[in-house]
XYZ file of C-alpha atoms in Angstrom:
319
model
C 0.000 0.000 0.000
C 2.843 2.379 0.944
C 4.660 1.542 -2.284
C 1.559 2.377 -4.335
C 1.146 5.666 -2.467
C 4.781 6.625 -3.094
C 4.474 5.747 -6.774
C 1.324 7.849 -7.031
C 3.006 10.798 -5.328
C 6.034 10.478 -7.592
C 3.898 10.418 -10.721
C 1.919 13.420 -9.485
C 5.093 15.394 -8.777
C 6.457 14.460 -12.185
C 3.293 15.703 -13.915
C 3.392 18.945 -11.905
C 7.049 19.481 -12.793
C 6.337 18.896 -16.475
C 3.457 21.371 -16.375
C 5.607 24.029 -14.691
C 8.170 23.621 -17.449
C 5.496 23.970 -20.153
C 5.093 27.081 -22.277
C 1.737 27.625 -23.946
C 2.036 29.820 -27.043
C -1.246 31.710 -27.486
C -2.361 33.723 -30.512
C -4.441 36.722 -29.452
C -5.984 39.504 -31.543
C -5.096 43.089 -30.631
C -4.515 42.206 -26.959
C -8.204 41.526 -26.297
C -7.912 38.179 -24.533
C -4.719 39.037 -22.705
C -6.191 42.297 -21.431
C -9.395 40.807 -20.045
C -7.484 38.012 -18.315
C -4.992 40.413 -16.765
C -7.729 42.850 -15.719
C -9.639 40.007 -14.051
C -6.522 38.838 -12.223
C -6.861 35.248 -13.435
C -3.261 34.890 -14.614
C -1.783 34.870 -11.120
C -0.030 31.654 -9.978
C -0.022 30.072 -13.433
C 1.446 26.544 -13.282
C 2.920 27.026 -16.780
C 4.347 29.832 -18.895
C 2.321 31.918 -21.352
C 3.911 33.266 -24.517
C 1.451 35.704 -26.092
C 1.580 36.418 -29.836
C -0.494 39.336 -31.082
C -2.264 39.484 -34.458
C -4.561 42.011 -36.106
C -6.872 39.511 -37.843
C -8.062 35.930 -37.622
C -6.572 34.522 -40.826
C -2.926 34.822 -39.716
C -3.860 33.257 -36.363
C -5.324 30.284 -38.217
C -2.276 29.973 -40.451
C 0.087 30.119 -37.452
C -1.900 27.293 -35.853
C -1.770 25.347 -39.092
C 2.027 25.489 -39.313
C 2.466 24.732 -35.613
C 3.861 28.050 -34.414
C 0.947 28.458 -31.978
C -0.499 26.038 -29.435
C -3.751 27.939 -29.023
C -5.494 30.731 -30.926
C -8.607 32.873 -30.543
C -10.423 33.899 -33.709
C -13.682 34.005 -35.637
C -15.174 30.879 -37.128
C -14.449 31.294 -40.844
C -10.614 30.953 -40.951
C -10.457 27.664 -39.004
C -13.482 26.306 -40.872
C -11.732 27.059 -44.160
C -8.595 25.312 -42.929
C -10.700 22.399 -41.757
C -11.687 21.755 -45.355
C -7.993 21.183 -46.097
C -7.533 18.753 -43.216
C -5.413 21.140 -41.159
C -3.982 19.710 -37.893
C -6.145 21.905 -35.656
C -9.148 21.409 -33.382
C -11.769 23.768 -31.981
C -11.674 23.297 -28.204
C -13.902 26.121 -26.976
C -16.712 28.346 -28.236
C -16.894 32.108 -27.786
C -20.187 33.970 -28.077
C -21.019 37.646 -28.199
C -24.190 39.652 -28.752
C -25.210 39.389 -32.382
C -26.160 43.082 -32.283
C -22.464 43.731 -32.845
C -22.521 42.134 -36.317
C -24.618 44.316 -38.582
C -25.412 45.931 -41.932
C -25.070 49.696 -41.557
C -25.914 52.821 -43.534
C -25.249 56.493 -42.820
C -27.746 58.236 -40.577
C -29.027 60.519 -43.351
C -29.187 57.773 -45.985
C -32.398 57.306 -47.948
C -31.983 53.549 -47.452
C -34.528 52.426 -44.885
C -34.747 48.689 -45.497
C -32.852 45.847 -47.107
C -35.136 46.181 -50.143
C -33.739 49.684 -50.649
C -30.279 48.217 -51.299
C -31.300 47.357 -54.858
C -29.132 49.421 -57.163
C -26.798 50.352 -54.288
C -23.213 49.448 -53.389
C -22.437 47.359 -50.310
C -18.948 46.762 -48.917
C -18.266 43.233 -47.724
C -15.223 41.074 -47.022
C -15.104 37.653 -48.669
C -14.965 34.583 -46.461
C -16.112 36.390 -43.335
C -19.145 37.182 -41.210
C -19.509 40.259 -43.419
C -20.192 38.306 -46.599
C -22.286 35.682 -44.822
C -24.472 38.339 -43.162
C -24.964 40.544 -46.214
C -25.906 37.717 -48.569
C -28.062 35.912 -45.999
C -29.914 39.151 -45.247
C -30.540 39.879 -48.934
C -31.736 36.327 -49.534
C -34.166 36.481 -46.620
C -35.482 39.857 -47.792
C -35.990 38.519 -51.301
C -33.536 40.971 -52.852
C -31.790 39.456 -55.906
C -28.045 39.484 -55.346
C -27.396 40.670 -58.878
C -29.350 43.845 -58.124
C -26.706 44.893 -55.598
C -23.119 45.940 -56.352
C -20.460 44.615 -53.979
C -17.090 46.083 -53.139
C -14.653 43.819 -51.368
C -13.082 45.845 -48.572
C -11.706 44.864 -45.183
C -13.560 46.153 -42.123
C -11.414 49.253 -41.603
C -11.489 50.295 -45.267
C -15.221 49.605 -45.432
C -15.824 51.987 -42.518
C -13.848 54.722 -44.240
C -15.697 54.066 -47.506
C -19.070 54.437 -45.763
C -18.010 57.667 -44.077
C -16.671 58.999 -47.367
C -19.793 58.079 -49.318
C -18.107 55.731 -51.805
C -20.368 52.860 -50.675
C -23.973 52.975 -49.551
C -23.837 50.284 -46.868
C -21.394 47.998 -45.106
C -21.682 44.631 -43.387
C -19.270 44.602 -40.488
C -18.532 43.673 -36.883
C -17.198 45.188 -33.669
C -15.683 47.606 -32.886
C -16.649 49.099 -36.253
C -20.385 48.802 -35.520
C -20.066 50.787 -32.297
C -17.771 53.353 -33.917
C -20.157 53.900 -36.822
C -23.203 54.174 -34.580
C -21.482 56.790 -32.440
C -21.156 58.823 -35.629
C -24.835 58.431 -36.438
C -24.911 55.297 -38.600
C -28.107 53.256 -38.627
C -28.531 49.478 -38.488
C -30.533 47.827 -41.260
C -30.213 44.370 -39.767
C -28.052 42.460 -37.316
C -26.850 38.871 -37.388
C -29.682 37.850 -35.064
C -31.522 34.858 -36.578
C -29.396 35.138 -39.731
C -25.907 33.763 -39.076
C -24.219 32.109 -36.082
C -21.233 34.531 -35.931
C -19.388 32.228 -33.553
C -15.798 32.608 -32.484
C -13.529 29.733 -31.594
C -10.680 28.815 -29.302
C -8.537 26.589 -31.508
C -5.654 24.303 -30.531
C -3.004 22.710 -32.686
C -3.215 18.942 -32.780
C 0.406 18.786 -31.668
C -0.403 20.701 -28.496
C -3.384 18.470 -27.756
C -1.192 15.398 -28.155
C 1.283 16.727 -25.582
C 0.043 15.723 -22.107
C 1.459 18.758 -20.307
C 0.133 21.199 -22.900
C -3.237 19.448 -22.875
C -3.497 20.115 -19.132
C -2.360 23.702 -19.656
C -5.013 24.289 -22.328
C -7.730 23.017 -20.004
C -6.512 25.315 -17.244
C -6.255 28.289 -19.629
C -9.832 27.783 -20.822
C -11.109 27.766 -17.244
C -9.245 30.980 -16.463
C -10.497 32.640 -19.626
C -14.064 31.691 -18.779
C -13.647 33.198 -15.294
C -12.241 36.376 -16.846
C -15.154 36.778 -19.234
C -17.634 36.114 -16.434
C -15.877 38.754 -14.296
C -15.981 41.321 -17.106
C -19.736 40.839 -17.567
C -20.624 40.737 -13.872
C -20.338 44.452 -13.089
C -20.247 47.641 -15.209
C -17.219 48.706 -13.178
C -15.394 45.585 -14.305
C -16.329 46.269 -17.933
C -15.020 49.821 -17.569
C -11.738 48.624 -16.046
C -11.273 46.141 -18.875
C -12.081 48.808 -21.480
C -9.640 51.334 -19.986
C -6.859 48.761 -19.871
C -7.466 47.671 -23.449
C -7.727 51.244 -24.743
C -4.490 52.198 -23.011
C -2.672 49.225 -24.486
C -4.013 49.703 -28.022
C -4.343 53.520 -28.001
C -8.029 53.160 -28.814
C -11.002 55.233 -27.637
C -11.929 53.998 -24.152
C -15.544 55.123 -24.509
C -15.979 53.083 -27.696
C -14.283 50.105 -26.070
C -16.580 50.292 -23.054
C -19.719 50.517 -25.212
C -18.474 47.620 -27.342
C -17.602 45.364 -24.398
C -20.834 46.182 -22.570
C -22.902 45.203 -25.593
C -20.829 42.191 -26.605
C -20.890 40.462 -23.205
C -18.473 37.904 -24.630
C -18.520 34.503 -22.965
C -16.616 31.251 -23.356
C -18.096 27.774 -23.207
C -17.434 24.177 -24.245
C -17.869 22.546 -27.615
C -21.491 21.414 -27.935
C -23.588 19.680 -30.597
C -25.383 22.997 -31.179
C -22.099 24.808 -31.839
C -21.026 22.103 -34.281
C -24.381 22.294 -36.076
C -24.001 26.056 -36.431
C -20.469 25.596 -37.760
C -21.879 23.193 -40.349
C -24.302 25.911 -41.461
C -21.371 28.234 -42.033
C -19.389 25.596 -43.934
C -22.414 24.878 -46.112
C -22.896 28.586 -46.819
C -19.332 29.157 -47.965
C -19.365 25.897 -49.913
C -22.414 27.249 -51.720
C -20.409 30.363 -52.578
C -17.620 28.225 -53.995
C -15.114 29.431 -51.410
C -14.565 26.111 -49.647
C -15.149 22.444 -50.302
C -18.052 21.098 -48.268
C -17.205 18.652 -45.485
C -18.389 17.275 -42.150
C -17.508 20.081 -39.738
C -17.674 17.795 -36.695
C -14.224 16.439 -37.509
C -12.756 19.850 -36.643
C -14.041 19.838 -33.045
C -12.638 18.340 -29.848
C -14.944 18.154 -26.838
C -12.388 16.892 -24.330
C -12.616 20.041 -22.202
C -16.346 19.844 -21.672
C -15.933 19.061 -17.981
C -13.533 21.995 -17.555
C -15.962 24.623 -18.833
C -19.402 25.547 -17.592
C -22.104 25.727 -20.297
C -22.551 29.080 -22.000
C -25.218 31.251 -20.413
C -28.443 31.386 -22.389
C -28.067 35.144 -22.823
C -24.758 34.600 -24.594
C -26.294 32.158 -27.062
C -28.615 34.689 -28.709
């Protein structure tokens, strides 16, 4: 009995030592995840090292995961779903949700466009292979507006915002923080992503990291800490404000816009679920229909091994 106890203690100490020596390389976008975790104080006493890599968009995060230079990445659904069609060695290990009010089709406040039907004969800025394209086309289809009656300009989110302000396009389909920024300058919402597209975000791990026992444990721990941080940020307006100030200071952004964005988004993190996989399949099928990706069974891209580590997403975050 004593021998078994000593062996168990030795194995436990060995696992702890391996974890302490582990470095988890995490791909973040514009310091958002790092800032909320630091503001919430959940990165204290980490049993492993964190090496943050910052990106300005989701596609390079996905590519870094694909080539193995990241262990974990946080990004929107389209880039990893596109890579999934190619059999990339990555897995979605967590689901991030935000208010779908922050993904919207916008026009200027004084525009004569009052409905989606009014977009006929107009120019709309979208970005291929993104929520922007999926929202704009899904909204037109639901409204019965023929796609060939609308002109599209393919602009990234920042350029699209400038084009709307400058009057070179009539409407844009975009996401946060550009929705909040535009609304603060008087832009109007024609429609949001509500009941139109899933607009999920993913926490994605490289297969190599998942196959490493120490990194697997570290990923599970990281997800729990991230969930606590998001819960903290949503629990009190003062917490949201602290998070917004810290992020704005780090990125030199407008703190008021950041606070309005974070308060509306109420971003939360939860486990992989059948519902999340089904919504991912909808997105794959949409882009396959546009000829941008080969259709496939999206479930093969998901790993639900951290389901016991994460509490289910709150109903309010699943809008």
